[in-house]
Amino acid sequence: MRALTVIGNWKMNGSLSINQAWMQSVGEGMQCGMPAGRRFGVCVPFPYLHQCSQLLASSQLLLGAQDVSAHESGAYTGEVSAVMLQEMGVRFAIVGHSERRMQYGEANETIALKAGAALDHEITPIICVGETADERNSGRAIEAVRRQVASQVSTLQDRLVDCLIAYEPIWAIGTGKVASAQMAQDMHRAIRLQLAEFDHDVSAHIGIIYGGSVRADNATELFAMPDIDGGLVGGSSLDAQEFLAICRA
């Protein structure tokens, strides 16, 4: 049985005071009871990892980072390694988000190396894949996503079972648009069938979560789909009560 996983992604947002208020609200909300058999986390900007690690010390909410270096250490100015994140108590790390693919030119091969570095230090990589509006409209959505997934399979092999894959249609990120639950399910199913071509055990056990304008009012329908194992929540995760509502969905 795959655990349902809900991860917030604050992106480049937050402040010391805002973070504290958010953590207090979410912590109190989770004490009121959350569905069993689920994992909850939040990926915060690097400068806030120490603060949030302390604030989450007695919480069931797990700490995540928004990126990780493919390198262990060395002359890589501005990079943050998996061993550093592990020391901060990080449990998840997003890799290959479309914003980093498009704005910073991250390639599939680099993303797979980052995922491997995270796994080496007991951090679950959240590997993002997704198609553009042009690829969707021209009927090439599955082809585009299969290409991204294939690169991860090629590098990570059976270690992929310890990762999360986040399907995020690029046209739905931060736009307010959202794939219909059935559209999202169809892509999740396509990803799972692709993984089954490699290894049935990996296909059956890997978590595939949906991202792209997940909100409290659509989360229940999305999460009810058989191949959708949770959500990577962007803008809605900035609102503590909205994030709690999504976690309860």
PDB file of N, CA, C and O in Angstrom, residues 106-164:
ATOM      1  N   GLU A 106      18.431  23.141 -16.299  1.00  0.00           N
ATOM      2  CA  GLU A 106      18.770  21.828 -15.739  1.00  0.00           C
ATOM      3  C   GLU A 106      18.314  20.717 -16.687  1.00  0.00           C
ATOM      4  O   GLU A 106      17.173  20.693 -17.143  1.00  0.00           O
ATOM      5  N   ALA A 107      19.210  19.790 -16.955  1.00  0.00           N
ATOM      6  CA  ALA A 107      18.945  18.690 -17.874  1.00  0.00           C
ATOM      7  C   ALA A 107      18.535  17.436 -17.106  1.00  0.00           C
ATOM      8  O   ALA A 107      18.808  17.295 -15.907  1.00  0.00           O
ATOM      9  N   ASN A 108      17.887  16.510 -17.808  1.00  0.00           N
ATOM     10  CA  ASN A 108      17.434  15.267 -17.181  1.00  0.00           C
ATOM     11  C   ASN A 108      18.571  14.527 -16.488  1.00  0.00           C
ATOM     12  O   ASN A 108      18.401  13.973 -15.400  1.00  0.00           O
ATOM     13  N   GLU A 109      19.736  14.516 -17.122  1.00  0.00           N
ATOM     14  CA  GLU A 109      20.879  13.777 -16.569  1.00  0.00           C
ATOM     15  C   GLU A 109      21.341  14.394 -15.248  1.00  0.00           C
ATOM     16  O   GLU A 109      21.654  13.676 -14.284  1.00  0.00           O
ATOM     17  N   THR A 110      21.374  15.718 -15.177  1.00  0.00           N
ATOM     18  CA  THR A 110      21.754  16.404 -13.940  1.00  0.00           C
ATOM     19  C   THR A 110      20.746  16.122 -12.842  1.00  0.00           C
ATOM     20  O   THR A 110      21.119  15.901 -11.673  1.00  0.00           O
ATOM     21  N   ILE A 111      19.486  16.119 -13.197  1.00  0.00           N
ATOM     22  CA  ILE A 111      18.424  15.880 -12.228  1.00  0.00           C
ATOM     23  C   ILE A 111      18.553  14.480 -11.632  1.00  0.00           C
ATOM     24  O   ILE A 111      18.404  14.284 -10.419  1.00  0.00           O
ATOM     25  N   ALA A 112      18.863  13.506 -12.461  1.00  0.00           N
ATOM     26  CA  ALA A 112      19.047  12.137 -11.965  1.00  0.00           C
ATOM     27  C   ALA A 112      20.233  12.054 -11.012  1.00  0.00           C
ATOM     28  O   ALA A 112      20.188  11.337 -10.000  1.00  0.00           O
ATOM     29  N   LEU A 113      21.314  12.778 -11.314  1.00  0.00           N
ATOM     30  CA  LEU A 113      22.476  12.790 -10.419  1.00  0.00           C
ATOM     31  C   LEU A 113      22.123  13.438  -9.080  1.00  0.00           C
ATOM     32  O   LEU A 113      22.574  12.989  -8.021  1.00  0.00           O
ATOM     33  N   LYS A 114      21.329  14.499  -9.118  1.00  0.00           N
ATOM     34  CA  LYS A 114      20.881  15.133  -7.873  1.00  0.00           C
ATOM     35  C   LYS A 114      20.041  14.162  -7.051  1.00  0.00           C
ATOM     36  O   LYS A 114      20.196  14.071  -5.820  1.00  0.00           O
ATOM     37  N   ALA A 115      19.159  13.448  -7.713  1.00  0.00           N
ATOM     38  CA  ALA A 115      18.322  12.471  -7.002  1.00  0.00           C
ATOM     39  C   ALA A 115      19.190  11.402  -6.351  1.00  0.00           C
ATOM     40  O   ALA A 115      18.961  11.011  -5.198  1.00  0.00           O
ATOM     41  N   GLY A 116      20.204  10.943  -7.072  1.00  0.00           N
ATOM     42  CA  GLY A 116      21.110   9.937  -6.507  1.00  0.00           C
ATOM     43  C   GLY A 116      21.868  10.453  -5.307  1.00  0.00           C
ATOM     44  O   GLY A 116      22.054   9.733  -4.313  1.00  0.00           O
ATOM     45  N   ALA A 117      22.301  11.714  -5.366  1.00  0.00           N
ATOM     46  CA  ALA A 117      23.010  12.311  -4.232  1.00  0.00           C
ATOM     47  C   ALA A 117      22.103  12.382  -3.013  1.00  0.00           C
ATOM     48  O   ALA A 117      22.535  12.120  -1.878  1.00  0.00           O
ATOM     49  N   ALA A 118      20.833  12.736  -3.219  1.00  0.00           N
ATOM     50  CA  ALA A 118      19.885  12.783  -2.106  1.00  0.00           C
ATOM     51  C   ALA A 118      19.706  11.393  -1.492  1.00  0.00           C
ATOM     52  O   ALA A 118      19.752  11.224  -0.263  1.00  0.00           O
ATOM     53  N   LEU A 119      19.521  10.399  -2.334  1.00  0.00           N
ATOM     54  CA  LEU A 119      19.334   9.031  -1.839  1.00  0.00           C
ATOM     55  C   LEU A 119      20.529   8.547  -1.036  1.00  0.00           C
ATOM     56  O   LEU A 119      20.373   7.816  -0.050  1.00  0.00           O
ATOM     57  N   ASP A 120      21.723   8.965  -1.436  1.00  0.00           N
ATOM     58  CA  ASP A 120      22.941   8.555  -0.721  1.00  0.00           C
ATOM     59  C   ASP A 120      22.925   9.025   0.732  1.00  0.00           C
ATOM     60  O   ASP A 120      23.660   8.473   1.571  1.00  0.00           O
ATOM     61  N   HIS A 121      22.114  10.045   1.025  1.00  0.00           N
ATOM     62  CA  HIS A 121      22.087  10.600   2.378  1.00  0.00           C
ATOM     63  C   HIS A 121      20.678  10.533   2.988  1.00  0.00           C
ATOM     64  O   HIS A 121      20.298  11.382   3.791  1.00  0.00           O
ATOM     65  N   GLU A 122      19.946   9.498   2.594  1.00  0.00           N
ATOM     66  CA  GLU A 122      18.655   9.162   3.207  1.00  0.00           C
ATOM     67  C   GLU A 122      17.636  10.293   3.071  1.00  0.00           C
ATOM     68  O   GLU A 122      16.797  10.502   3.945  1.00  0.00           O
ATOM     69  N   ILE A 123      17.721  11.026   1.977  1.00  0.00           N
ATOM     70  CA  ILE A 123      16.756  12.068   1.649  1.00  0.00           C
ATOM     71  C   ILE A 123      15.948  11.582   0.451  1.00  0.00           C
ATOM     72  O   ILE A 123      16.525  11.110  -0.536  1.00  0.00           O
ATOM     73  N   THR A 124      14.636  11.696   0.538  1.00  0.00           N
ATOM     74  CA  THR A 124      13.766  11.263  -0.556  1.00  0.00           C
ATOM     75  C   THR A 124      13.702  12.351  -1.621  1.00  0.00           C
ATOM     76  O   THR A 124      13.191  13.445  -1.358  1.00  0.00           O
ATOM     77  N   PRO A 125      14.194  12.078  -2.820  1.00  0.00           N
ATOM     78  CA  PRO A 125      14.070  13.075  -3.879  1.00  0.00           C
ATOM     79  C   PRO A 125      12.656  13.087  -4.456  1.00  0.00           C
ATOM     80  O   PRO A 125      12.048  12.026  -4.645  1.00  0.00           O
ATOM     81  N   ILE A 126      12.159  14.281  -4.701  1.00  0.00           N
ATOM     82  CA  ILE A 126      10.876  14.454  -5.381  1.00  0.00           C
ATOM     83  C   ILE A 126      11.217  14.881  -6.797  1.00  0.00           C
ATOM     84  O   ILE A 126      11.577  16.031  -7.049  1.00  0.00           O
ATOM     85  N   ILE A 127      11.150  13.949  -7.730  1.00  0.00           N
ATOM     86  CA  ILE A 127      11.592  14.175  -9.100  1.00  0.00           C
ATOM     87  C   ILE A 127      10.420  14.705  -9.920  1.00  0.00           C
ATOM     88  O   ILE A 127       9.425  14.003 -10.133  1.00  0.00           O
ATOM     89  N   CYS A 128      10.537  15.947 -10.379  1.00  0.00           N
ATOM     90  CA  CYS A 128       9.441  16.586 -11.100  1.00  0.00           C
ATOM     91  C   CYS A 128       9.530  16.311 -12.596  1.00  0.00           C
ATOM     92  O   CYS A 128      10.603  16.418 -13.196  1.00  0.00           O
ATOM     93  N   VAL A 129       8.399  15.979 -13.180  1.00  0.00           N
ATOM     94  CA  VAL A 129       8.291  15.792 -14.633  1.00  0.00           C
ATOM     95  C   VAL A 129       7.002  16.468 -15.092  1.00  0.00           C
ATOM     96  O   VAL A 129       6.066  16.641 -14.319  1.00  0.00           O
ATOM     97  N   GLY A 130       6.959  16.852 -16.350  1.00  0.00           N
ATOM     98  CA  GLY A 130       5.744  17.478 -16.854  1.00  0.00           C
ATOM     99  C   GLY A 130       5.944  18.061 -18.238  1.00  0.00           C
ATOM    100  O   GLY A 130       7.070  18.284 -18.683  1.00  0.00           O
ATOM    101  N   GLU A 131       4.822  18.320 -18.905  1.00  0.00           N
ATOM    102  CA  GLU A 131       4.850  18.819 -20.271  1.00  0.00           C
ATOM    103  C   GLU A 131       4.438  20.282 -20.344  1.00  0.00           C
ATOM    104  O   GLU A 131       3.762  20.791 -19.449  1.00  0.00           O
ATOM    105  N   THR A 132       4.861  20.949 -21.417  1.00  0.00           N
ATOM    106  CA  THR A 132       4.457  22.323 -21.665  1.00  0.00           C
ATOM    107  C   THR A 132       3.069  22.346 -22.301  1.00  0.00           C
ATOM    108  O   THR A 132       2.534  21.305 -22.724  1.00  0.00           O
ATOM    109  N   ALA A 133       2.518  23.547 -22.405  1.00  0.00           N
ATOM    110  CA  ALA A 133       1.218  23.700 -23.069  1.00  0.00           C
ATOM    111  C   ALA A 133       1.304  23.267 -24.532  1.00  0.00           C
ATOM    112  O   ALA A 133       0.392  22.606 -25.052  1.00  0.00           O
ATOM    113  N   ASP A 134       2.394  23.616 -25.194  1.00  0.00           N
ATOM    114  CA  ASP A 134       2.557  23.233 -26.604  1.00  0.00           C
ATOM    115  C   ASP A 134       2.601  21.720 -26.759  1.00  0.00           C
ATOM    116  O   ASP A 134       1.998  21.160 -27.693  1.00  0.00           O
ATOM    117  N   GLU A 135       3.317  21.054 -25.860  1.00  0.00           N
ATOM    118  CA  GLU A 135       3.400  19.586 -25.932  1.00  0.00           C
ATOM    119  C   GLU A 135       2.044  18.955 -25.650  1.00  0.00           C
ATOM    120  O   GLU A 135       1.660  17.975 -26.312  1.00  0.00           O
ATOM    121  N   ARG A 136       1.299  19.507 -24.731  1.00  0.00           N
ATOM    122  CA  ARG A 136      -0.048  19.001 -24.442  1.00  0.00           C
ATOM    123  C   ARG A 136      -0.972  19.210 -25.639  1.00  0.00           C
ATOM    124  O   ARG A 136      -1.684  18.298 -26.074  1.00  0.00           O
ATOM    125  N   ASN A 137      -0.956  20.418 -26.193  1.00  0.00           N
ATOM    126  CA  ASN A 137      -1.885  20.761 -27.267  1.00  0.00           C
ATOM    127  C   ASN A 137      -1.576  20.042 -28.577  1.00  0.00           C
ATOM    128  O   ASN A 137      -2.469  19.857 -29.413  1.00  0.00           O
ATOM    129  N   SER A 138      -0.311  19.649 -28.741  1.00  0.00           N
ATOM    130  CA  SER A 138       0.072  18.950 -29.974  1.00  0.00           C
ATOM    131  C   SER A 138       0.045  17.434 -29.824  1.00  0.00           C
ATOM    132  O   SER A 138       0.484  16.709 -30.731  1.00  0.00           O
ATOM    133  N   GLY A 139      -0.450  16.954 -28.684  1.00  0.00           N
ATOM    134  CA  GLY A 139      -0.569  15.517 -28.479  1.00  0.00           C
ATOM    135  C   GLY A 139       0.721  14.822 -28.106  1.00  0.00           C
ATOM    136  O   GLY A 139       0.823  13.586 -28.216  1.00  0.00           O
ATOM    137  N   ARG A 140       1.725  15.602 -27.665  1.00  0.00           N
ATOM    138  CA  ARG A 140       3.028  15.012 -27.328  1.00  0.00           C
ATOM    139  C   ARG A 140       3.292  14.972 -25.826  1.00  0.00           C
ATOM    140  O   ARG A 140       4.429  14.799 -25.397  1.00  0.00           O
ATOM    141  N   ALA A 141       2.244  15.110 -25.016  1.00  0.00           N
ATOM    142  CA  ALA A 141       2.432  15.196 -23.563  1.00  0.00           C
ATOM    143  C   ALA A 141       3.053  13.919 -22.996  1.00  0.00           C
ATOM    144  O   ALA A 141       4.044  13.964 -22.257  1.00  0.00           O
ATOM    145  N   ILE A 142       2.484  12.780 -23.339  1.00  0.00           N
ATOM    146  CA  ILE A 142       2.996  11.516 -22.797  1.00  0.00           C
ATOM    147  C   ILE A 142       4.413  11.264 -23.293  1.00  0.00           C
ATOM    148  O   ILE A 142       5.289  10.824 -22.532  1.00  0.00           O
ATOM    149  N   GLU A 143       4.668  11.566 -24.563  1.00  0.00           N
ATOM    150  CA  GLU A 143       6.015  11.404 -25.116  1.00  0.00           C
ATOM    151  C   GLU A 143       7.034  12.245 -24.338  1.00  0.00           C
ATOM    152  O   GLU A 143       8.125  11.770 -24.003  1.00  0.00           O
ATOM    153  N   ALA A 144       6.678  13.491 -24.030  1.00  0.00           N
ATOM    154  CA  ALA A 144       7.587  14.385 -23.314  1.00  0.00           C
ATOM    155  C   ALA A 144       7.868  13.876 -21.906  1.00  0.00           C
ATOM    156  O   ALA A 144       9.019  13.882 -21.443  1.00  0.00           O
ATOM    157  N   VAL A 145       6.840  13.429 -21.221  1.00  0.00           N
ATOM    158  CA  VAL A 145       7.008  12.948 -19.857  1.00  0.00           C
ATOM    159  C   VAL A 145       7.761  11.612 -19.841  1.00  0.00           C
ATOM    160  O   VAL A 145       8.631  11.389 -18.984  1.00  0.00           O
ATOM    161  N   ARG A 146       7.464  10.747 -20.788  1.00  0.00           N
ATOM    162  CA  ARG A 146       8.189   9.468 -20.862  1.00  0.00           C
ATOM    163  C   ARG A 146       9.692   9.707 -21.023  1.00  0.00           C
ATOM    164  O   ARG A 146      10.504   8.992 -20.428  1.00  0.00           O
ATOM    165  N   ARG A 147      10.062  10.706 -21.815  1.00  0.00           N
ATOM    166  CA  ARG A 147      11.474  11.010 -22.031  1.00  0.00           C
ATOM    167  C   ARG A 147      12.141  11.436 -20.723  1.00  0.00           C
ATOM    168  O   ARG A 147      13.270  11.034 -20.418  1.00  0.00           O
ATOM    169  N   GLN A 148      11.447  12.236 -19.932  1.00  0.00           N
ATOM    170  CA  GLN A 148      11.990  12.681 -18.647  1.00  0.00           C
ATOM    171  C   GLN A 148      12.119  11.521 -17.666  1.00  0.00           C
ATOM    172  O   GLN A 148      13.120  11.398 -16.956  1.00  0.00           O
ATOM    173  N   VAL A 149      11.098  10.658 -17.637  1.00  0.00           N
ATOM    174  CA  VAL A 149      11.123   9.513 -16.727  1.00  0.00           C
ATOM    175  C   VAL A 149      12.217   8.522 -17.139  1.00  0.00           C
ATOM    176  O   VAL A 149      12.922   7.963 -16.286  1.00  0.00           O
ATOM    177  N   ALA A 150      12.364   8.308 -18.436  1.00  0.00           N
ATOM    178  CA  ALA A 150      13.349   7.337 -18.931  1.00  0.00           C
ATOM    179  C   ALA A 150      14.756   7.691 -18.480  1.00  0.00           C
ATOM    180  O   ALA A 150      15.560   6.802 -18.158  1.00  0.00           O
ATOM    181  N   SER A 151      15.069   8.975 -18.436  1.00  0.00           N
ATOM    182  CA  SER A 151      16.396   9.400 -17.993  1.00  0.00           C
ATOM    183  C   SER A 151      16.630   9.038 -16.534  1.00  0.00           C
ATOM    184  O   SER A 151      17.730   8.635 -16.145  1.00  0.00           O
ATOM    185  N   GLN A 152      15.594   9.151 -15.718  1.00  0.00           N
ATOM    186  CA  GLN A 152      15.716   8.798 -14.304  1.00  0.00           C
ATOM    187  C   GLN A 152      15.900   7.292 -14.138  1.00  0.00           C
ATOM    188  O   GLN A 152      16.723   6.824 -13.340  1.00  0.00           O
ATOM    189  N   VAL A 153      15.140   6.517 -14.905  1.00  0.00           N
ATOM    190  CA  VAL A 153      15.270   5.060 -14.849  1.00  0.00           C
ATOM    191  C   VAL A 153      16.676   4.636 -15.258  1.00  0.00           C
ATOM    192  O   VAL A 153      17.305   3.783 -14.621  1.00  0.00           O
ATOM    193  N   SER A 154      17.192   5.261 -16.308  1.00  0.00           N
ATOM    194  CA  SER A 154      18.508   4.898 -16.835  1.00  0.00           C
ATOM    195  C   SER A 154      19.605   5.078 -15.785  1.00  0.00           C
ATOM    196  O   SER A 154      20.507   4.242 -15.664  1.00  0.00           O
ATOM    197  N   THR A 155      19.513   6.154 -15.017  1.00  0.00           N
ATOM    198  CA  THR A 155      20.557   6.452 -14.032  1.00  0.00           C
ATOM    199  C   THR A 155      20.303   5.778 -12.690  1.00  0.00           C
ATOM    200  O   THR A 155      21.211   5.199 -12.085  1.00  0.00           O
ATOM    201  N   LEU A 156      19.072   5.850 -12.206  1.00  0.00           N
ATOM    202  CA  LEU A 156      18.779   5.416 -10.838  1.00  0.00           C
ATOM    203  C   LEU A 156      18.446   3.931 -10.727  1.00  0.00           C
ATOM    204  O   LEU A 156      18.578   3.344  -9.658  1.00  0.00           O
ATOM    205  N   GLN A 157      17.968   3.339 -11.808  1.00  0.00           N
ATOM    206  CA  GLN A 157      17.609   1.925 -11.823  1.00  0.00           C
ATOM    207  C   GLN A 157      16.615   1.604 -10.688  1.00  0.00           C
ATOM    208  O   GLN A 157      15.666   2.328 -10.482  1.00  0.00           O
ATOM    209  N   ASP A 158      16.875   0.535  -9.917  1.00  0.00           N
ATOM    210  CA  ASP A 158      15.898   0.132  -8.908  1.00  0.00           C
ATOM    211  C   ASP A 158      15.877   1.055  -7.685  1.00  0.00           C
ATOM    212  O   ASP A 158      15.004   0.931  -6.829  1.00  0.00           O
ATOM    213  N   ARG A 159      16.817   2.010  -7.597  1.00  0.00           N
ATOM    214  CA  ARG A 159      16.773   3.000  -6.514  1.00  0.00           C
ATOM    215  C   ARG A 159      15.571   3.939  -6.680  1.00  0.00           C
ATOM    216  O   ARG A 159      15.197   4.643  -5.750  1.00  0.00           O
ATOM    217  N   LEU A 160      15.011   3.938  -7.854  1.00  0.00           N
ATOM    218  CA  LEU A 160      13.872   4.814  -8.133  1.00  0.00           C
ATOM    219  C   LEU A 160      12.703   4.536  -7.189  1.00  0.00           C
ATOM    220  O   LEU A 160      11.906   5.430  -6.897  1.00  0.00           O
ATOM    221  N   VAL A 161      12.605   3.315  -6.684  1.00  0.00           N
ATOM    222  CA  VAL A 161      11.490   2.971  -5.805  1.00  0.00           C
ATOM    223  C   VAL A 161      11.514   3.790  -4.520  1.00  0.00           C
ATOM    224  O   VAL A 161      10.471   3.977  -3.870  1.00  0.00           O
ATOM    225  N   ASP A 162      12.674   4.321  -4.148  1.00  0.00           N
ATOM    226  CA  ASP A 162      12.805   5.117  -2.928  1.00  0.00           C
ATOM    227  C   ASP A 162      12.620   6.613  -3.191  1.00  0.00           C
ATOM    228  O   ASP A 162      12.840   7.430  -2.296  1.00  0.00           O
ATOM    229  N   CYS A 163      12.246   6.954  -4.411  1.00  0.00           N
ATOM    230  CA  CYS A 163      11.989   8.347  -4.778  1.00  0.00           C
ATOM    231  C   CYS A 163      10.487   8.605  -4.816  1.00  0.00           C
ATOM    232  O   CYS A 163       9.666   7.693  -4.697  1.00  0.00           O
ATOM    233  N   LEU A 164      10.129   9.863  -4.978  1.00  0.00           N
ATOM    234  CA  LEU A 164       8.787  10.248  -5.372  1.00  0.00           C
ATOM    235  C   LEU A 164       8.883  10.884  -6.750  1.00  0.00           C
ATOM    236  O   LEU A 164       9.839  11.614  -7.031  1.00  0.00           O
TER     237      LEU A 164
END
